[in-house]
JSON list of C-alpha atoms in Angstrom, two decimals:
[
{"chain": "H", "resi": 1, "resn": "MET", "atom": "CA", "xyz": [-97.79, 54.85, 16.92]},
{"chain": "H", "resi": 2, "resn": "ILE", "atom": "CA", "xyz": [-98.50, 57.79, 19.32]},
{"chain": "H", "resi": 3, "resn": "VAL", "atom": "CA", "xyz": [-98.12, 57.09, 23.16]},
{"chain": "H", "resi": 4, "resn": "VAL", "atom": "CA", "xyz": [-99.76, 59.43, 25.64]},
{"chain": "H", "resi": 5, "resn": "GLN", "atom": "CA", "xyz": [-97.61, 59.87, 28.53]},
{"chain": "H", "resi": 6, "resn": "PHE", "atom": "CA", "xyz": [-99.90, 60.45, 31.32]},
{"chain": "H", "resi": 7, "resn": "GLU", "atom": "CA", "xyz": [-103.11, 59.09, 32.67]},
{"chain": "H", "resi": 8, "resn": "ILE", "atom": "CA", "xyz": [-105.98, 61.48, 34.28]},
{"chain": "H", "resi": 9, "resn": "GLY", "atom": "CA", "xyz": [-108.80, 59.08, 34.78]},
{"chain": "H", "resi": 10, "resn": "ASP", "atom": "CA", "xyz": [-110.74, 58.32, 31.51]},
{"chain": "H", "resi": 11, "resn": "LYS", "atom": "CA", "xyz": [-108.80, 61.02, 29.56]},
{"chain": "H", "resi": 12, "resn": "LYS", "atom": "CA", "xyz": [-106.06, 58.52, 28.19]},
{"chain": "H", "resi": 13, "resn": "GLN", "atom": "CA", "xyz": [-108.65, 56.49, 26.74]},
{"chain": "H", "resi": 14, "resn": "ARG", "atom": "CA", "xyz": [-110.62, 59.29, 25.20]},
{"chain": "H", "resi": 15, "resn": "MET", "atom": "CA", "xyz": [-107.23, 60.61, 23.64]},
{"chain": "H", "resi": 16, "resn": "MET", "atom": "CA", "xyz": [-106.28, 57.43, 22.26]},
{"chain": "H", "resi": 17, "resn": "GLU", "atom": "CA", "xyz": [-109.33, 57.06, 20.42]},
{"chain": "H", "resi": 18, "resn": "GLU", "atom": "CA", "xyz": [-108.95, 60.67, 19.03]},
{"chain": "H", "resi": 19, "resn": "VAL", "atom": "CA", "xyz": [-105.34, 59.67, 17.78]},
{"chain": "H", "resi": 20, "resn": "GLU", "atom": "CA", "xyz": [-106.65, 56.39, 16.11]},
{"chain": "H", "resi": 21, "resn": "ASP", "atom": "CA", "xyz": [-108.91, 58.62, 14.19]},
{"chain": "H", "resi": 22, "resn": "THR", "atom": "CA", "xyz": [-105.85, 60.65, 12.59]},
{"chain": "H", "resi": 23, "resn": "LYS", "atom": "CA", "xyz": [-104.28, 57.58, 11.16]},
{"chain": "H", "resi": 24, "resn": "ARG", "atom": "CA", "xyz": [-106.08, 58.02, 7.92]},
{"chain": "H", "resi": 25, "resn": "MET", "atom": "CA", "xyz": [-104.35, 60.62, 5.80]},
{"chain": "H", "resi": 26, "resn": "SER", "atom": "CA", "xyz": [-106.22, 63.19, 3.59]},
{"chain": "H", "resi": 27, "resn": "PRO", "atom": "CA", "xyz": [-105.54, 63.37, -0.01]},
{"chain": "H", "resi": 28, "resn": "GLU", "atom": "CA", "xyz": [-104.36, 66.61, 0.26]},
{"chain": "H", "resi": 29, "resn": "MET", "atom": "CA", "xyz": [-101.91, 66.07, 2.71]},
{"chain": "H", "resi": 30, "resn": "GLU", "atom": "CA", "xyz": [-100.70, 62.81, 0.69]},
{"chain": "H", "resi": 31, "resn": "CYS", "atom": "CA", "xyz": [-100.67, 65.01, -2.57]},
{"chain": "H", "resi": 32, "resn": "ARG", "atom": "CA", "xyz": [-98.62, 67.97, -0.83]},
{"chain": "H", "resi": 33, "resn": "ALA", "atom": "CA", "xyz": [-96.34, 65.26, 0.55]},
{"chain": "H", "resi": 34, "resn": "ALA", "atom": "CA", "xyz": [-95.73, 63.77, -2.84]},
{"chain": "H", "resi": 35, "resn": "ARG", "atom": "CA", "xyz": [-94.94, 67.10, -4.36]},
{"chain": "H", "resi": 36, "resn": "ARG", "atom": "CA", "xyz": [-92.31, 68.27, -1.89]},
{"chain": "H", "resi": 37, "resn": "ALA", "atom": "CA", "xyz": [-90.79, 64.98, -1.77]},
{"chain": "H", "resi": 38, "resn": "ARG", "atom": "CA", "xyz": [-90.74, 64.91, -5.84]},
{"chain": "H", "resi": 39, "resn": "ASP", "atom": "CA", "xyz": [-88.88, 68.42, -5.78]},
{"chain": "H", "resi": 40, "resn": "ARG", "atom": "CA", "xyz": [-86.39, 67.59, -2.99]},
{"chain": "H", "resi": 41, "resn": "ALA", "atom": "CA", "xyz": [-85.38, 64.36, -4.91]},
{"chain": "H", "resi": 42, "resn": "LYS", "atom": "CA", "xyz": [-85.19, 66.15, -8.39]},
{"chain": "H", "resi": 43, "resn": "THR", "atom": "CA", "xyz": [-82.63, 68.68, -6.86]},
{"chain": "H", "resi": 44, "resn": "ALA", "atom": "CA", "xyz": [-80.48, 65.73, -5.17]},
{"chain": "H", "resi": 45, "resn": "GLY", "atom": "CA", "xyz": [-80.64, 63.45, -7.98]},
{"chain": "H", "resi": 46, "resn": "TRP", "atom": "CA", "xyz": [-77.25, 63.61, -9.85]},
{"chain": "H", "resi": 47, "resn": "ASP", "atom": "CA", "xyz": [-74.24, 63.65, -7.84]},
{"chain": "H", "resi": 48, "resn": "LEU", "atom": "CA", "xyz": [-70.38, 63.06, -8.27]},
{"chain": "H", "resi": 49, "resn": "ASP", "atom": "CA", "xyz": [-70.65, 59.36, -8.58]},
{"chain": "H", "resi": 50, "resn": "ILE", "atom": "CA", "xyz": [-72.63, 59.83, -11.67]},
{"chain": "H", "resi": 51, "resn": "ALA", "atom": "CA", "xyz": [-70.70, 62.37, -13.14]},
{"chain": "H", "resi": 52, "resn": "LEU", "atom": "CA", "xyz": [-67.53, 60.30, -12.60]},
{"chain": "H", "resi": 53, "resn": "PHE", "atom": "CA", "xyz": [-69.17, 57.33, -14.12]},
{"chain": "H", "resi": 54, "resn": "LEU", "atom": "CA", "xyz": [-70.13, 59.31, -17.36]},
{"chain": "H", "resi": 55, "resn": "PHE", "atom": "CA", "xyz": [-66.56, 60.64, -17.48]},
{"chain": "H", "resi": 56, "resn": "ALA", "atom": "CA", "xyz": [-65.28, 57.11, -17.55]},
{"chain": "H", "resi": 57, "resn": "VAL", "atom": "CA", "xyz": [-67.61, 56.37, -20.20]},
{"chain": "H", "resi": 58, "resn": "LEU", "atom": "CA", "xyz": [-66.51, 59.12, -22.19]},
{"chain": "H", "resi": 59, "resn": "ILE", "atom": "CA", "xyz": [-62.77, 58.02, -21.88]},
{"chain": "H", "resi": 60, "resn": "THR", "atom": "CA", "xyz": [-63.55, 54.74, -22.69]},
{"chain": "H", "resi": 61, "resn": "VAL", "atom": "CA", "xyz": [-65.17, 55.69, -25.83]},
{"chain": "H", "resi": 62, "resn": "ILE", "atom": "CA", "xyz": [-62.55, 58.21, -26.89]},
{"chain": "H", "resi": 63, "resn": "ILE", "atom": "CA", "xyz": [-59.81, 55.42, -26.32]},
{"chain": "H", "resi": 64, "resn": "LEU", "atom": "CA", "xyz": [-61.66, 52.71, -28.22]},
{"chain": "H", "resi": 65, "resn": "SER", "atom": "CA", "xyz": [-62.25, 55.34, -31.30]},
{"chain": "H", "resi": 66, "resn": "PHE", "atom": "CA", "xyz": [-58.38, 56.18, -31.27]},
{"chain": "H", "resi": 67, "resn": "GLN", "atom": "CA", "xyz": [-57.31, 52.59, -31.27]},
{"chain": "H", "resi": 68, "resn": "GLY", "atom": "CA", "xyz": [-59.42, 52.16, -34.35]},
{"chain": "H", "resi": 69, "resn": "ILE", "atom": "CA", "xyz": [-62.21, 49.88, -32.97]},
{"chain": "H", "resi": 70, "resn": "GLY", "atom": "CA", "xyz": [-65.11, 49.82, -35.26]},
{"chain": "H", "resi": 71, "resn": "ILE", "atom": "CA", "xyz": [-67.97, 52.28, -34.66]},
{"chain": "H", "resi": 72, "resn": "GLU", "atom": "CA", "xyz": [-70.51, 49.63, -34.01]},
{"chain": "H", "resi": 73, "resn": "ILE", "atom": "CA", "xyz": [-68.68, 48.43, -30.90]},
{"chain": "H", "resi": 74, "resn": "VAL", "atom": "CA", "xyz": [-68.01, 52.25, -29.76]},
{"chain": "H", "resi": 75, "resn": "ALA", "atom": "CA", "xyz": [-71.49, 53.15, -30.15]},
{"chain": "H", "resi": 76, "resn": "SER", "atom": "CA", "xyz": [-72.56, 50.20, -28.40]},
{"chain": "H", "resi": 77, "resn": "VAL", "atom": "CA", "xyz": [-70.17, 50.95, -25.26]},
{"chain": "H", "resi": 78, "resn": "ALA", "atom": "CA", "xyz": [-71.59, 54.64, -25.35]},
{"chain": "H", "resi": 79, "resn": "VAL", "atom": "CA", "xyz": [-75.30, 53.45, -25.31]},
{"chain": "H", "resi": 80, "resn": "CYS", "atom": "CA", "xyz": [-74.80, 51.14, -22.83]},
{"chain": "H", "resi": 81, "resn": "GLY", "atom": "CA", "xyz": [-73.04, 53.58, -20.65]},
{"chain": "H", "resi": 82, "resn": "LEU", "atom": "CA", "xyz": [-75.63, 56.33, -21.16]},
{"chain": "H", "resi": 83, "resn": "THR", "atom": "CA", "xyz": [-78.42, 53.63, -20.25]},
{"chain": "H", "resi": 84, "resn": "LEU", "atom": "CA", "xyz": [-76.71, 52.50, -16.97]},
{"chain": "H", "resi": 85, "resn": "THR", "atom": "CA", "xyz": [-76.26, 56.10, -16.06]},
{"chain": "H", "resi": 86, "resn": "TRP", "atom": "CA", "xyz": [-79.88, 56.66, -16.54]},
{"chain": "H", "resi": 87, "resn": "PHE", "atom": "CA", "xyz": [-80.75, 53.47, -14.74]},
{"chain": "H", "resi": 88, "resn": "LEU", "atom": "CA", "xyz": [-78.64, 54.70, -11.82]},
{"chain": "H", "resi": 89, "resn": "GLY", "atom": "CA", "xyz": [-79.87, 58.12, -11.62]},
{"chain": "H", "resi": 90, "resn": "TRP", "atom": "CA", "xyz": [-83.59, 56.95, -11.89]},
{"chain": "H", "resi": 91, "resn": "ARG", "atom": "CA", "xyz": [-83.01, 54.29, -9.15]},
{"chain": "H", "resi": 92, "resn": "LYS", "atom": "CA", "xyz": [-81.03, 57.02, -6.81]},
{"chain": "H", "resi": 93, "resn": "ILE", "atom": "CA", "xyz": [-84.14, 59.77, -7.39]},
{"chain": "H", "resi": 94, "resn": "ARG", "atom": "CA", "xyz": [-86.55, 56.69, -6.79]},
{"chain": "H", "resi": 95, "resn": "ARG", "atom": "CA", "xyz": [-84.90, 55.99, -3.44]},
{"chain": "H", "resi": 96, "resn": "LEU", "atom": "CA", "xyz": [-84.60, 59.81, -2.33]},
{"chain": "H", "resi": 97, "resn": "TYR", "atom": "CA", "xyz": [-88.28, 60.42, -3.29]},
{"chain": "H", "resi": 98, "resn": "GLN", "atom": "CA", "xyz": [-89.45, 57.52, -0.84]},
{"chain": "H", "resi": 99, "resn": "ARG", "atom": "CA", "xyz": [-87.17, 58.83, 1.66]},
{"chain": "H", "resi": 100, "resn": "PHE", "atom": "CA", "xyz": [-88.36, 62.53, 1.42]},
{"chain": "H", "resi": 101, "resn": "TYR", "atom": "CA", "xyz": [-91.99, 61.14, 1.06]},
{"chain": "H", "resi": 102, "resn": "ASP", "atom": "CA", "xyz": [-91.79, 59.32, 4.37]},
{"chain": "H", "resi": 103, "resn": "GLU", "atom": "CA", "xyz": [-90.20, 62.32, 6.19]},
{"chain": "H", "resi": 104, "resn": "GLU", "atom": "CA", "xyz": [-93.04, 64.55, 4.83]},
{"chain": "H", "resi": 105, "resn": "ILE", "atom": "CA", "xyz": [-95.64, 62.07, 5.93]},
{"chain": "H", "resi": 106, "resn": "SER", "atom": "CA", "xyz": [-94.51, 61.59, 9.38]},
{"chain": "H", "resi": 107, "resn": "ALA", "atom": "CA", "xyz": [-93.93, 65.34, 9.89]},
{"chain": "H", "resi": 108, "resn": "GLY", "atom": "CA", "xyz": [-97.61, 65.70, 10.58]},
{"chain": "H", "resi": 109, "resn": "GLU", "atom": "CA", "xyz": [-99.29, 67.99, 13.02]},
{"chain": "H", "resi": 110, "resn": "ILE", "atom": "CA", "xyz": [-98.41, 68.79, 16.56]},
{"chain": "H", "resi": 111, "resn": "VAL", "atom": "CA", "xyz": [-100.99, 68.92, 19.01]},
{"chain": "H", "resi": 112, "resn": "LEU", "atom": "CA", "xyz": [-100.07, 71.16, 22.31]},
{"chain": "H", "resi": 113, "resn": "MET", "atom": "CA", "xyz": [-102.10, 70.07, 25.19]},
{"chain": "H", "resi": 114, "resn": "CYS", "atom": "CA", "xyz": [-102.25, 71.78, 28.72]},
{"chain": "H", "resi": 115, "resn": "ALA", "atom": "CA", "xyz": [-101.01, 69.41, 31.31]},
{"chain": "H", "resi": 116, "resn": "TRP", "atom": "CA", "xyz": [-103.16, 71.02, 34.01]},
{"chain": "H", "resi": 117, "resn": "CYS", "atom": "CA", "xyz": [-106.76, 71.55, 32.27]},
{"chain": "H", "resi": 118, "resn": "GLY", "atom": "CA", "xyz": [-106.18, 69.25, 29.20]},
{"chain": "H", "resi": 119, "resn": "LYS", "atom": "CA", "xyz": [-107.32, 71.84, 26.57]},
{"chain": "H", "resi": 120, "resn": "GLU", "atom": "CA", "xyz": [-105.92, 71.36, 23.39]},
{"chain": "H", "resi": 121, "resn": "MET", "atom": "CA", "xyz": [-104.29, 73.97, 20.81]},
{"chain": "H", "resi": 122, "resn": "TYR", "atom": "CA", "xyz": [-103.52, 73.25, 17.22]},
{"chain": "H", "resi": 123, "resn": "ILE", "atom": "CA", "xyz": [-100.39, 75.14, 16.05]},
{"chain": "H", "resi": 124, "resn": "THR", "atom": "CA", "xyz": [-99.58, 73.62, 12.50]},
{"chain": "H", "resi": 125, "resn": "ARG", "atom": "CA", "xyz": [-101.43, 71.84, 9.78]},
{"chain": "H", "resi": 126, "resn": "SER", "atom": "CA", "xyz": [-105.01, 70.61, 10.59]},
{"chain": "H", "resi": 127, "resn": "LEU", "atom": "CA", "xyz": [-104.58, 67.26, 8.66]},
{"chain": "H", "resi": 128, "resn": "GLY", "atom": "CA", "xyz": [-102.54, 64.38, 9.02]},
{"chain": "H", "resi": 129, "resn": "ARG", "atom": "CA", "xyz": [-101.04, 62.50, 12.04]},
{"chain": "H", "resi": 130, "resn": "SER", "atom": "CA", "xyz": [-100.66, 64.10, 15.47]},
{"chain": "H", "resi": 131, "resn": "VAL", "atom": "CA", "xyz": [-97.81, 64.32, 17.89]},
{"chain": "H", "resi": 132, "resn": "ILE", "atom": "CA", "xyz": [-99.04, 65.17, 21.17]},
{"chain": "H", "resi": 133, "resn": "SER", "atom": "CA", "xyz": [-96.95, 67.60, 23.71]},
{"chain": "H", "resi": 134, "resn": "HIS", "atom": "CA", "xyz": [-97.51, 68.98, 26.95]},
{"chain": "H", "resi": 135, "resn": "GLY", "atom": "CA", "xyz": [-97.03, 72.68, 28.26]},
{"chain": "H", "resi": 136, "resn": "ILE", "atom": "CA", "xyz": [-99.25, 74.99, 29.97]},
{"chain": "H", "resi": 137, "resn": "CYS", "atom": "CA", "xyz": [-101.82, 77.50, 28.63]},
{"chain": "H", "resi": 138, "resn": "SER", "atom": "CA", "xyz": [-102.06, 80.93, 29.68]},
{"chain": "H", "resi": 139, "resn": "GLU", "atom": "CA", "xyz": [-105.14, 80.73, 31.77]},
{"chain": "H", "resi": 140, "resn": "CYS", "atom": "CA", "xyz": [-103.72, 77.90, 33.84]},
{"chain": "H", "resi": 141, "resn": "LYS", "atom": "CA", "xyz": [-100.71, 79.78, 33.77]},
{"chain": "H", "resi": 142, "resn": "GLN", "atom": "CA", "xyz": [-102.36, 82.84, 35.27]},
{"chain": "H", "resi": 143, "resn": "LYS", "atom": "CA", "xyz": [-104.52, 80.61, 37.56]},
{"chain": "H", "resi": 144, "resn": "TYR", "atom": "CA", "xyz": [-101.96, 78.64, 39.16]},
{"chain": "H", "resi": 145, "resn": "PHE", "atom": "CA", "xyz": [-98.89, 80.53, 39.12]},
{"chain": "H", "resi": 146, "resn": "ASN", "atom": "CA", "xyz": [-100.41, 84.25, 39.70]},
{"chain": "H", "resi": 147, "resn": "PHE", "atom": "CA", "xyz": [-98.76, 85.46, 36.37]},
{"chain": "H", "resi": 148, "resn": "LYS", "atom": "CA", "xyz": [-100.55, 87.75, 33.97]},
{"chain": "H", "resi": 149, "resn": "ALA", "atom": "CA", "xyz": [-100.88, 86.08, 30.68]},
{"chain": "H", "resi": 150, "resn": "GLU", "atom": "CA", "xyz": [-97.94, 86.99, 28.74]},
{"chain": "H", "resi": 151, "resn": "GLY", "atom": "CA", "xyz": [-99.50, 86.53, 25.16]},
{"chain": "H", "resi": 152, "resn": "GLU", "atom": "CA", "xyz": [-101.25, 83.67, 23.50]},
{"chain": "H", "resi": 153, "resn": "ILE", "atom": "CA", "xyz": [-99.02, 80.75, 22.23]},
{"chain": "H", "resi": 154, "resn": "LEU", "atom": "CA", "xyz": [-100.52, 81.32, 18.74]},
{"chain": "H", "resi": 155, "resn": "GLY", "atom": "CA", "xyz": [-101.18, 84.87, 18.94]},
{"chain": "H", "resi": 156, "resn": "THR", "atom": "CA", "xyz": [-99.16, 87.69, 17.20]},
{"chain": "H", "resi": 157, "resn": "GLU", "atom": "CA", "xyz": [-97.58, 88.59, 20.63]},
{"chain": "H", "resi": 158, "resn": "ARG", "atom": "CA", "xyz": [-94.19, 87.24, 21.61]},
{"chain": "H", "resi": 159, "resn": "VAL", "atom": "CA", "xyz": [-94.12, 84.82, 24.44]},
{"chain": "H", "resi": 160, "resn": "GLY", "atom": "CA", "xyz": [-92.54, 86.45, 27.64]},
{"chain": "H", "resi": 161, "resn": "GLN", "atom": "CA", "xyz": [-93.38, 90.10, 26.65]},
{"chain": "H", "resi": 162, "resn": "LYS", "atom": "CA", "xyz": [-93.60, 92.32, 29.77]},
{"chain": "H", "resi": 163, "resn": "ASP", "atom": "CA", "xyz": [-96.61, 93.88, 30.75]},
{"chain": "H", "resi": 164, "resn": "SER", "atom": "CA", "xyz": [-96.83, 97.67, 30.20]},
{"chain": "H", "resi": 165, "resn": "LYS", "atom": "CA", "xyz": [-98.21, 98.77, 33.81]}
]
């Protein structure tokens, strides 16, 4: 839930209503989050634990075959080991996918709001949930602090660039 940290008359109520409208996520945002989470989970899926377990299964199969145990038992041990390895990997990827999906969904959008005039400037995605951050816009900076506007927050100029006069 998003908490607005200041009150200016009726503005707090208006801002809370706007934030409540963004709780419903668009299908595009959900699809993008699912795709990125799936890619991240696939890359992190197999690790040293699963590799060591597969090595232990291989050693067990080799020892059983050298001891003269029947092929039926050796094959069943190998199949059980591979099935368990697949299951452990699938479970791990599913957990990683859910964690990465939740991270992608919660990243959302950042809304910059001028603390002096209340003007909002959107800086990232136009879809998803919003996080409200307070700062100062270039107009209020010039008006209240007698500075020349040093570049827009979203513009191509760098913030803090000196005037060329």
